[in-house]
XYZ file of C-alpha atoms in Angstrom:
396
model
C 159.491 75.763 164.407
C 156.276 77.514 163.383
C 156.509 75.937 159.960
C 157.860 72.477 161.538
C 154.567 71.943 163.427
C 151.116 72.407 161.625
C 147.818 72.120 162.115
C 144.843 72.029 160.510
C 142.302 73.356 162.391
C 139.403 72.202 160.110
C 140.477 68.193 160.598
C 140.448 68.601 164.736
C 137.377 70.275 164.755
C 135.381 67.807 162.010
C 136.971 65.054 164.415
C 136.337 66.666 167.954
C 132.795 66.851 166.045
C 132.365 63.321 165.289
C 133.387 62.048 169.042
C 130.930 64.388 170.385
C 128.511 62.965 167.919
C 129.367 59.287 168.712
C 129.152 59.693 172.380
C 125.726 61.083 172.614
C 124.821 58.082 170.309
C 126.332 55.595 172.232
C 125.098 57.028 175.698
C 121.457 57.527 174.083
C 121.439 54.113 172.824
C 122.523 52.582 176.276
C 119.671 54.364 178.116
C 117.734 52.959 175.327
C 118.291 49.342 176.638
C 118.588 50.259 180.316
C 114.742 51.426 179.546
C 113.609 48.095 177.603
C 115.464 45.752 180.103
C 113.500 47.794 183.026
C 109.668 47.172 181.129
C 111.789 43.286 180.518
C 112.064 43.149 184.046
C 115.498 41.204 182.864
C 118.539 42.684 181.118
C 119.165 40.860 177.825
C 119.196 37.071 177.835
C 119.247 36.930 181.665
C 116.715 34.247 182.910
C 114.705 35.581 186.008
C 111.433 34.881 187.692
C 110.719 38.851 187.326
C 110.623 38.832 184.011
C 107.130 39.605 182.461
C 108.643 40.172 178.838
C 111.183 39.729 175.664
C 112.759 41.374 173.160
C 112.150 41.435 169.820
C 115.265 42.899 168.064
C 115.062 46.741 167.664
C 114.394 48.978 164.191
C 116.978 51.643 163.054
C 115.710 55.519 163.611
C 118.002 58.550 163.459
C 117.187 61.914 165.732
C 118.777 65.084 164.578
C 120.367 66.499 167.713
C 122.743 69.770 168.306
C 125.671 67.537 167.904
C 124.360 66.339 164.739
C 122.509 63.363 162.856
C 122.842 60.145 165.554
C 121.506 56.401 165.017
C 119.185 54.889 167.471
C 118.947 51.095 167.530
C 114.990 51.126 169.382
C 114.507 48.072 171.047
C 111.153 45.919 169.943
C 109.429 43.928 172.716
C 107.290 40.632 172.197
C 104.387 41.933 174.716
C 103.899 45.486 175.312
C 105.438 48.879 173.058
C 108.154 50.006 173.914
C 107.972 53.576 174.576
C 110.554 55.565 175.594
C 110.537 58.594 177.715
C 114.068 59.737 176.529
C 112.536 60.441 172.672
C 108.836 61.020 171.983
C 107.329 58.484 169.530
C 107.676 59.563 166.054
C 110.258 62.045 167.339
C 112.789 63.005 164.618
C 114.182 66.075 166.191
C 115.673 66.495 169.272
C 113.493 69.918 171.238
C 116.775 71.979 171.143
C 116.743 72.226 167.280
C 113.315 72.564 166.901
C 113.229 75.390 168.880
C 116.221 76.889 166.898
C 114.326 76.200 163.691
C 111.181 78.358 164.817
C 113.655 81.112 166.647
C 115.860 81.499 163.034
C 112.608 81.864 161.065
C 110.933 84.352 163.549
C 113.865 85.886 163.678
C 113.947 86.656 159.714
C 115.606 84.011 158.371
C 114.021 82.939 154.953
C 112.957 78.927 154.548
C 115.567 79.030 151.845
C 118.477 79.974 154.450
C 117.147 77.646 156.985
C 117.824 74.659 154.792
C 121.130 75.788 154.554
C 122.093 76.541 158.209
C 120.853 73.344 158.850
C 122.693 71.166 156.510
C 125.803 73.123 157.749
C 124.839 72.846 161.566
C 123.468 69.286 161.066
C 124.543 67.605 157.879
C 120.525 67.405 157.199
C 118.191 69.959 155.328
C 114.820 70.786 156.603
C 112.411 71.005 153.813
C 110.036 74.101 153.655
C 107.184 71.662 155.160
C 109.049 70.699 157.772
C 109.108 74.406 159.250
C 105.652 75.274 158.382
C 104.569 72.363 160.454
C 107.034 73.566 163.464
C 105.612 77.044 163.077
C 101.940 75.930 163.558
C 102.875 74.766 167.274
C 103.904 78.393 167.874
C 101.127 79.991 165.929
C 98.612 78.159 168.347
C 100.463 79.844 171.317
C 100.578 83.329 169.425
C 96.804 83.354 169.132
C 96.384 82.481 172.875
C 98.722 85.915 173.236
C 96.723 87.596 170.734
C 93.579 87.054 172.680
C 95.265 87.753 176.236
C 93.791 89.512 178.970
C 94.729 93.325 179.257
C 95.584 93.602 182.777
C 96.292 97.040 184.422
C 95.963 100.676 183.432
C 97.639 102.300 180.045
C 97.360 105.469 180.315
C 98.996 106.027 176.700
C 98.312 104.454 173.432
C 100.283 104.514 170.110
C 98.170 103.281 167.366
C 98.874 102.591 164.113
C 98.673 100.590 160.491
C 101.107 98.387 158.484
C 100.358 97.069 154.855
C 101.117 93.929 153.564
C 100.675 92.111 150.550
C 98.779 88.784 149.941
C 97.217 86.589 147.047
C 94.092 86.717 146.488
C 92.039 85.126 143.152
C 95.349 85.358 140.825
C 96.118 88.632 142.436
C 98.115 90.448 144.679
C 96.108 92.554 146.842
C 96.643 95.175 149.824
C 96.197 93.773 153.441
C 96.372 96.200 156.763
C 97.815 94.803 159.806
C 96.456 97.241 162.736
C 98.904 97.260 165.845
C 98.907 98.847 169.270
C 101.286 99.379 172.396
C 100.996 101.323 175.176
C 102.589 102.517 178.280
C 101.445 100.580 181.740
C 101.236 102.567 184.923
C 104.937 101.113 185.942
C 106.342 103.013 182.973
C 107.227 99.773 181.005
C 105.930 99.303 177.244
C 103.847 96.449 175.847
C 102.484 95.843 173.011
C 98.526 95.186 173.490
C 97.679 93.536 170.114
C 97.579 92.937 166.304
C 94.680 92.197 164.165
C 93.881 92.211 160.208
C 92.045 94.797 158.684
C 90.898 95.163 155.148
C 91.986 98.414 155.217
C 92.822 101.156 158.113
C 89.170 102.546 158.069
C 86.711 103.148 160.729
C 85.266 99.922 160.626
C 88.772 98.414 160.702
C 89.646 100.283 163.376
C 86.378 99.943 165.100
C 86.398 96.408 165.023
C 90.444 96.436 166.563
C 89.620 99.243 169.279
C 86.209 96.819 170.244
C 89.016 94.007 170.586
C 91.107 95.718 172.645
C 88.433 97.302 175.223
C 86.623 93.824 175.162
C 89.875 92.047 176.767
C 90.363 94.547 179.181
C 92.172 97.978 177.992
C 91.007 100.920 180.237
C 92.739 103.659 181.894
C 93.613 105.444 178.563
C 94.544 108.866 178.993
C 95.968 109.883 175.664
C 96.195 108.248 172.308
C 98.902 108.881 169.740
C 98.361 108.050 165.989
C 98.557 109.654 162.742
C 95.805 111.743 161.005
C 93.538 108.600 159.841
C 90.197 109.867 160.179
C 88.874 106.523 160.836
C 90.751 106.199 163.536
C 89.819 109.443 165.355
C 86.193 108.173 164.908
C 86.897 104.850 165.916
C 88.392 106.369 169.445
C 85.945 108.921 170.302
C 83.306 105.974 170.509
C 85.489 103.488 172.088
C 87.468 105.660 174.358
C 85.562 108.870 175.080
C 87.797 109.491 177.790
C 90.945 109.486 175.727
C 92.510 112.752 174.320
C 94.085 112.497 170.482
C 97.664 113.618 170.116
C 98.905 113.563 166.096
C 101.850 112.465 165.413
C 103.958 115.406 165.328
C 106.540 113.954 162.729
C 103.692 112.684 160.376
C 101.892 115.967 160.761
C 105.407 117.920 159.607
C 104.975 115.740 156.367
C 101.538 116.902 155.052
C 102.921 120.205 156.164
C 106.063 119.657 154.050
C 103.523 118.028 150.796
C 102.652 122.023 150.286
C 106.071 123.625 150.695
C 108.233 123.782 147.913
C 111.543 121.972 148.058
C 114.069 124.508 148.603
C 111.985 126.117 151.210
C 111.472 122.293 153.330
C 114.832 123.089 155.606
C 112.970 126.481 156.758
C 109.349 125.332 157.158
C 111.159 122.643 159.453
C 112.842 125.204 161.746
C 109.741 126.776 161.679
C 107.224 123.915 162.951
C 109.824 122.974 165.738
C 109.582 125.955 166.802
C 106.345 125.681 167.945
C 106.730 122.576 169.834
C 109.492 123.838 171.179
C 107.796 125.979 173.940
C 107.545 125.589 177.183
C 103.355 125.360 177.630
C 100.406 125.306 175.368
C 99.313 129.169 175.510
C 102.777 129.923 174.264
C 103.168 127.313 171.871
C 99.509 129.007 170.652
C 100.994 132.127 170.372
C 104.118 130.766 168.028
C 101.994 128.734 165.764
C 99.871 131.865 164.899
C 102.976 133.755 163.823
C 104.334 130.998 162.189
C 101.046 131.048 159.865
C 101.461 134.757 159.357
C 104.451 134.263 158.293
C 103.997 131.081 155.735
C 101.210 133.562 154.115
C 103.648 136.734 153.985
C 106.214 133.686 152.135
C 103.402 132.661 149.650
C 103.105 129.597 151.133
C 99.129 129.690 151.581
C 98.196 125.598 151.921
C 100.699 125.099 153.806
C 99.563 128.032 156.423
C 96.314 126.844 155.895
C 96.910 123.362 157.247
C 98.778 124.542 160.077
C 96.058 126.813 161.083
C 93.338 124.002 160.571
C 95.431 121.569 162.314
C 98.128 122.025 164.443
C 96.129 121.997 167.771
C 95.956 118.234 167.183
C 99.588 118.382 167.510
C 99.770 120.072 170.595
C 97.623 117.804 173.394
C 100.769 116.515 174.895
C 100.908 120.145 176.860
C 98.014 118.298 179.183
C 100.425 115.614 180.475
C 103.955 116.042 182.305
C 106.949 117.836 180.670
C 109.119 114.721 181.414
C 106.901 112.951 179.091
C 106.444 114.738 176.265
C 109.311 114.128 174.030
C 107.852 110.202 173.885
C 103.960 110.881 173.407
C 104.523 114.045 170.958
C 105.285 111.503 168.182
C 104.384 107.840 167.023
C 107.859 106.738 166.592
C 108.010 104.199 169.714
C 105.282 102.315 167.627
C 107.075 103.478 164.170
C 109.981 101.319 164.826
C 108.053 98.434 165.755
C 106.657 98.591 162.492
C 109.890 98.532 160.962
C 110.951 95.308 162.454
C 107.449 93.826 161.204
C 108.198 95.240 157.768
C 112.286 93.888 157.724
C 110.548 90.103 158.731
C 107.813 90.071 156.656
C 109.938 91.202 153.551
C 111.246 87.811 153.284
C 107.930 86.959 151.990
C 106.752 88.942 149.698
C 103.284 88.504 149.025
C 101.509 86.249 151.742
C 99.129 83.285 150.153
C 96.360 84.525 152.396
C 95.489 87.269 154.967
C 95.936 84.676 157.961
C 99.469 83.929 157.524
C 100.479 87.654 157.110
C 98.859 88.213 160.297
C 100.339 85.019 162.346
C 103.697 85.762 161.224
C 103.461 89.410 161.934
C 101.860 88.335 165.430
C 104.875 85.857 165.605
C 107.164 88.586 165.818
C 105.704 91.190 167.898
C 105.823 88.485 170.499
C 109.427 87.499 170.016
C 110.094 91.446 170.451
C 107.646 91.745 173.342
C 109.165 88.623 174.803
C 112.805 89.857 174.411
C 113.239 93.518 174.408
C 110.440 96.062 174.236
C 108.475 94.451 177.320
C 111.833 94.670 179.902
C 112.422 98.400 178.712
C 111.175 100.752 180.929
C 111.357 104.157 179.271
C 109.648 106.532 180.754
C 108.818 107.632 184.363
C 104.822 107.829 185.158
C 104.361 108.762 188.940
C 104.232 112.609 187.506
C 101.243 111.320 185.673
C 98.701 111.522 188.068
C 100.088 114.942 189.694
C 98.963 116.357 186.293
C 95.979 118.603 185.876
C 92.883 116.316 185.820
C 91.104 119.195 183.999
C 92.931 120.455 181.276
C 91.852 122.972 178.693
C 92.152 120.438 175.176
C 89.235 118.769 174.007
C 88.590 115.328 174.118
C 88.542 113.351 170.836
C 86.298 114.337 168.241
């Protein structure tokens, strides 16, 4: 019986297609004229003492919609427009696809793929214009977000730098995107901002902290970044308050950029061990032998840097033990970076500095508006049982 009775699946579906397709072109052309016979005051060719005007035949217009390409018949009146509030004026897309065009290419879809999800989807392409014209009604709203109010108190901050490539003269040059999140009071994490900077030095970052304290950041307890000196400035004079926790990951690798190869696995067993302890006067205690030890292995820069700069590595002691696996590190920030860097590798090399930054912008809103902003990761009533006077410096 099974090879009796076939069927091919493609044919039903291409047909099931078309009937959707024809009856939201029929129904959308029928509200069409229920509109113009309502401005008539008449339905077609109906003679009535209401009636304040005619028709004047209609013009052909087609409107891509989810079910696919559709033919309006637009009535034409003697008297007044005719305006419809079914389909905007100069309409040619319906909202639902226009939204899916700017979602697929936020989303990392190149222009090139675009066109061809859409002529499968649709039976249309969309040229490369066509979405760079879409994407400018987003990038309006994604500089309002950019420019946001900071409401609330953060009491951590995870800074850090992204470079991009752009055009420039002939020539591809270096861009820095500078990005921070932070941790709310209520334990959930947002991400505060993004701006362009020529590169991650003090005046870059000086000019991104000044941003961020301008729309409202305060509260800032600790700040978590890697060893960019510029930085470091740019926080002590910005946020006095604020103690500097180095990355502890990104602190292993300079370690690691003096140890020979073989001897990496140790050296890593080694610097765990010191943040491994259970409070700062014993992870002290640790990191000293540790350096004896590099020295009594030969390993002298590398004990050297540890003993010049491990404290910076160790401020997370201050704030509650529940905490400090997620402020000992920048990686919450890390793998935003990595999403900006999978989107943005679409592109290559951006024609100016602008674009790079509204499409990385783009994206750190579709993630704050999706997942990262609903995640709450962390509990932060301990925070404010913590000592309000600990030993470690502030940034300097």
């Amino acid at each position: 019986m099974g090879e009796v009775i076939k069927i091919d699946e493609a044919r039903i579906r291409d047909h099931l297609g078309e009937m959707v397709r024809g009856t939201v072109e029929e129904t959308l052309n029928a509200m069409l004229d229920a509109e113009a016979d309502e401005l008539c005051g008449a339905g077609r060719y109906q003679r009535s003492a209401d009636r304040v005007d005619t028709r004047a035949g209609s013009y052909d217009r087609t409107l891509h919609t989810s079910a696919g390409e559709v033919k309006l018949k637009v009535p034409k009146l003697r008297q007044q427009v005719f305006e419809t509030a079914i389909i905007e004026r100069y309409r040619r897309r319906e909202a639902s696809v226009e939204e899916s065009l700017i979602e697929m290419y936020l989303a990392g879809v190149s222009v090139r793929r675009v066109e061809d999800i859409t002529e499968a989807l649709w039976g249309t392409r969309v040229s490369p214009a066509t979405v760079s014209n879409l994407n400018k009604k987003i990038y309006a709203k994604i500089e309002a977000w950019r420019n946001r109010a900071i409401t609330g108190e953060h009491p951590y901050l995870y800074l850090d730098g992204i470079v991009m490539k752009r055009s420039w003269a002939g020539e591809v040059r270096n861009v820095s995107l500078l990005v921070a999140s932070a941790v709310n009071t209520e334990g959930f994490r947002e991400i505060l901002g993004i701006c362009e900077g020529a590169k991650e030095d003090k005046s870059g970052w000086s000019a991104f902290l000044r941003h961020l304290v301008e729309r409202g950041l305060n509260g800032v307890r600790l700040i978590i970044s890697d060893a960019c000196r510029g930085l470091v400035e740019s926080a002590a004079e910005y946020l006095p308050d604020a103690r500097w926790q180095r990355c502890m990951v990104h602190f292993y690798h300079n370690v690691f950029s003096h140890v020979p190869a073989t001897r990496v696995r140790d050296v890593s067993h080694m610097l765990k061990a010191i943040h491994a302890q259970e409070s700062r006067t014993s992870a002290d205690e640790k990191a000293r032998a540790i350096i004896a030890e590099l020295r009594l292995l030969k390993m002298g820069k590398a004990a050297d840097l540890v003993e010049q700069s491990v404290h910076e590595t160790l401020s997370y002691y201050a704030f509650p033990d529940i905490h400090w696996q997620k402020i000992r590190t920048n990686n919450p920030l890390e793998r935003i970076m990595r999403e900006i860097r999978r989107r943005t590798r679409v592109v290559g090399a951006f024609p100016n500095g602008q674009s790079c930054l509204n499409l990385a912008a783009a994206r750190l809103r579709h993630i704050a508006g999706t997942q990262w902003s609903t995640k709450r990761y962390m509990n932060m009533r301990p925070l404010f049982q913590a000592d309000e006077n600990p030993t470690e410096a502030a940034v300097a």
